[in-house]
Amino acid sequence: MILTKLKEFAETRLDLPPEMYGKTKVRWWIELNPQSQLVGFTPRGGDSKATQRGLEQTVPKLPKKRTVAIQPVLLADTGEYVLGIPKEGSKLERVSKCHQQFKELVQACVAATKDPAVQTILNFLNNWDPSQAQLPEGFDPSDVVTFRIGKRIPADANPENQAIQEFWARYTAGGDEEESSLPVMMCLVTGQETQVVDRLPEPIKGIPDGQPSGTSLVSANADAFTSYGLKNSLTSPISRSAAEKFGKALNYLLAEEHTHLRVGSSVFVFWTRDPEEFDFFSYLDKPQAADVQNLLKSALKGEKNYSVQGHENEFYALSLTANNARAVVRSWLQTTVPDVQRHLKQWFQDQQIVDPYGQPSKPFGIYALAASAYRDPAKEMQPTVPTALLRCALSGDPLPDSLLTRATRRIAVEGEIPHARAALLKLILLSHWRRTSRPMPDLEALNLNPELDPPDQAAYHCGRLFAQLEIIQRAAQRGINTTLVDRYYSAASTTPKKILGDLIAKAQPHLAKIRKDSKGTYEALERQLEEILVRLDPAALPTSLTMQQQSLFGLGYYHQRADNRRRAAEGAEKKKQSQMDTQGELNHD
C-alpha cells in the first residue's frame, strides 16, 4: 500500500525523467560536426570535490548496478566504453570488448530510431581509432562522457529525443514483451499482470549507515530468503515502471530538506497526497514555542484548514533504517492531515512540564526526547525508540512499556532528571492512561493533589519528600560532594519504606543545624517538609514501587526540586529589589 502511494506521489507531484533515465555526473561533451568529425572536448565541472567528476545531467542509466559484466549505457558512459581508452590498470582486451559493445548498442539504436544525430555518432565511432586519440589534458577514462552535435545532445532527456528514449526503455526491458525474458506476474504495487523485474532499478540513497551507492528495498540473494524458488526481487514481484517511480519518489523525499527527518540510525520520510502548507518537519525536528502555541490555540478556535477541495488531505510516513546494502522498513503510516494535526496538539500538550527552575515548558522534538533515554545516544539509540515516538506524535499510538523502563532506569543510574527526560516520562504516562481511559491528572507543574490512585499518589509524594530531604541536607552541609541522590535515589525510588524512614530521622539533626544558622531558612524548609508529610504517612510508606510508580516518584522529585528552585529565585529577586529600594531611599535622603 505505502509503495503504491509513493508511486502515485511520483506520478502526480514529480517531474519524472523518461523511463530508465537518471541524473549522472557527465565530465566531458564530445563535440561532433554533422559530418561526424571530432570538433573537440568541452569540459563540464571544475576542480572542486563536488564538480571534479562533472555536472549532473539526466541521461540513460542501467536498470541495475554494473559489476564485472560488460553492460554499455546508451550514448553516455565512461571513456573506456565510449572511446575505448583504458584507464590505468585496465585490461586492454576487456576495454576493447566494452567499446565494441557500446558501438553495437549505438548501431541498434540507429536501426530502431533512424535518428540522424545517433547515425552521426555511429559514423564517428566506426572511424575512431583509440590508439591515435588526442585527448584533452585531465581526461580520465573513468569519467562519464557523452556527445553533442551542434546544440543537440542525443543522450539528454528532452522531448526532442523521444524515439531514443523509447528505444532505451524497450532495450533495458529485454525488448518487446513477446521477446522479453522477464517473467509475467502480478505486480504488488499496481495489482496488474505484467512483466516484473528480478532487481529493482532505483537504489534508495540517503538512509543512515546505508551504502553510498544506495540500498535495495527488496532483496533475496541467499537461499534462506527465497520463496517458492523465487530469488532476488521476484519474491515480491514488482514491475520495472512501478519500482522506478516509487524509488524516484523515495529518493526525492530523502533528498529534500523538509520531507524527511534523521534520528540516529533511522530516517523518517513523510509526504501528503496533495500539496500542503503545514510544515510537519519543523514540529518533529526542533519545534518553536510560538509555533506550538499557535497550533494549540487553533484547537480552541475550532480551526480546520487542512483540507483540499472539500476532502481531507491524506498524510503518509515511512520509517527506514539500513542493513548494509538493504533498506529496512521499520514502520509506515497512512492517515489524514487533520488527524496528524490533532495528534500533534495532543503530543505537545502531553509533554508540557515546567523546566528544572519552575519556568514555563518548552516543546521537544523527536530526537531530544529519544536521546534523553540514553547515556550516549549516538552509540546506543535503538531505531524502535524514535519510531515509537513518531507514531505517538502523528497517530496517537501508545508508547511502549520498554521506553518507560529505559527512561526510569536512566534516572536511577544518573540520579538526574533533565527537562527532556521529565517530559518523556509525562508523555509515556499520559499515553498509557489515555489508552485505559483513566482520568488525566495535571502534571505540568507541582501538583499537591494529583488525580491518581492512592498507591500512585503515594509514589509521587515519596519523590517530593526525597527532593525535600535532599535540599535540607544541602542547606545543612553546604559544598558536600555526595548527596542523598547520589547514594540513595535508586533504592528510594524502588523501596521507599526501607530508605525514606531513616532519611526522615537523619534530617532532624540537619534542621537543628540550619535553625542555628538561619531561622528563616529553617522555618521555610520545615514548613515545606510538613506540607509533604501531611499527604504521606511515614508509617505507611510503600514497601516497593512498580515501574510506573517509580516514574511517578521521579516526577514528584522533579516537581519538588523545580518548585524549590523557583522559590529560591523569587526570594533572591525580592531580596535584591528590597536592597535596591533601600539604597534608593538612602540616596534620596
Coordinates of C-alpha atoms in Angstrom, one line a residue, residues 429-430 432-441 451-454 456-457 548 552:
L429 CA 2.4 8.0 31.5
L430 CA -0.4 10.0 29.8
H432 CA -0.8 4.8 28.9
W433 CA -3.6 6.3 30.9
R434 CA -5.3 7.6 27.8
R435 CA -5.3 4.1 26.4
T436 CA -7.1 2.8 29.6
S437 CA -9.4 5.8 29.8
R438 CA -8.1 6.9 33.2
P439 CA -8.5 10.5 34.3
M440 CA -5.7 12.7 33.1
P441 CA -4.1 14.4 36.1
E451 CA -5.8 12.7 40.5
L452 CA -4.1 9.4 41.0
D453 CA -4.9 6.1 42.6
P454 CA -3.7 6.1 46.3
D456 CA 0.4 6.1 42.7
Q457 CA -0.2 9.3 44.7
Q548 CA 5.1 3.1 36.6
L552 CA 5.8 9.0 39.3

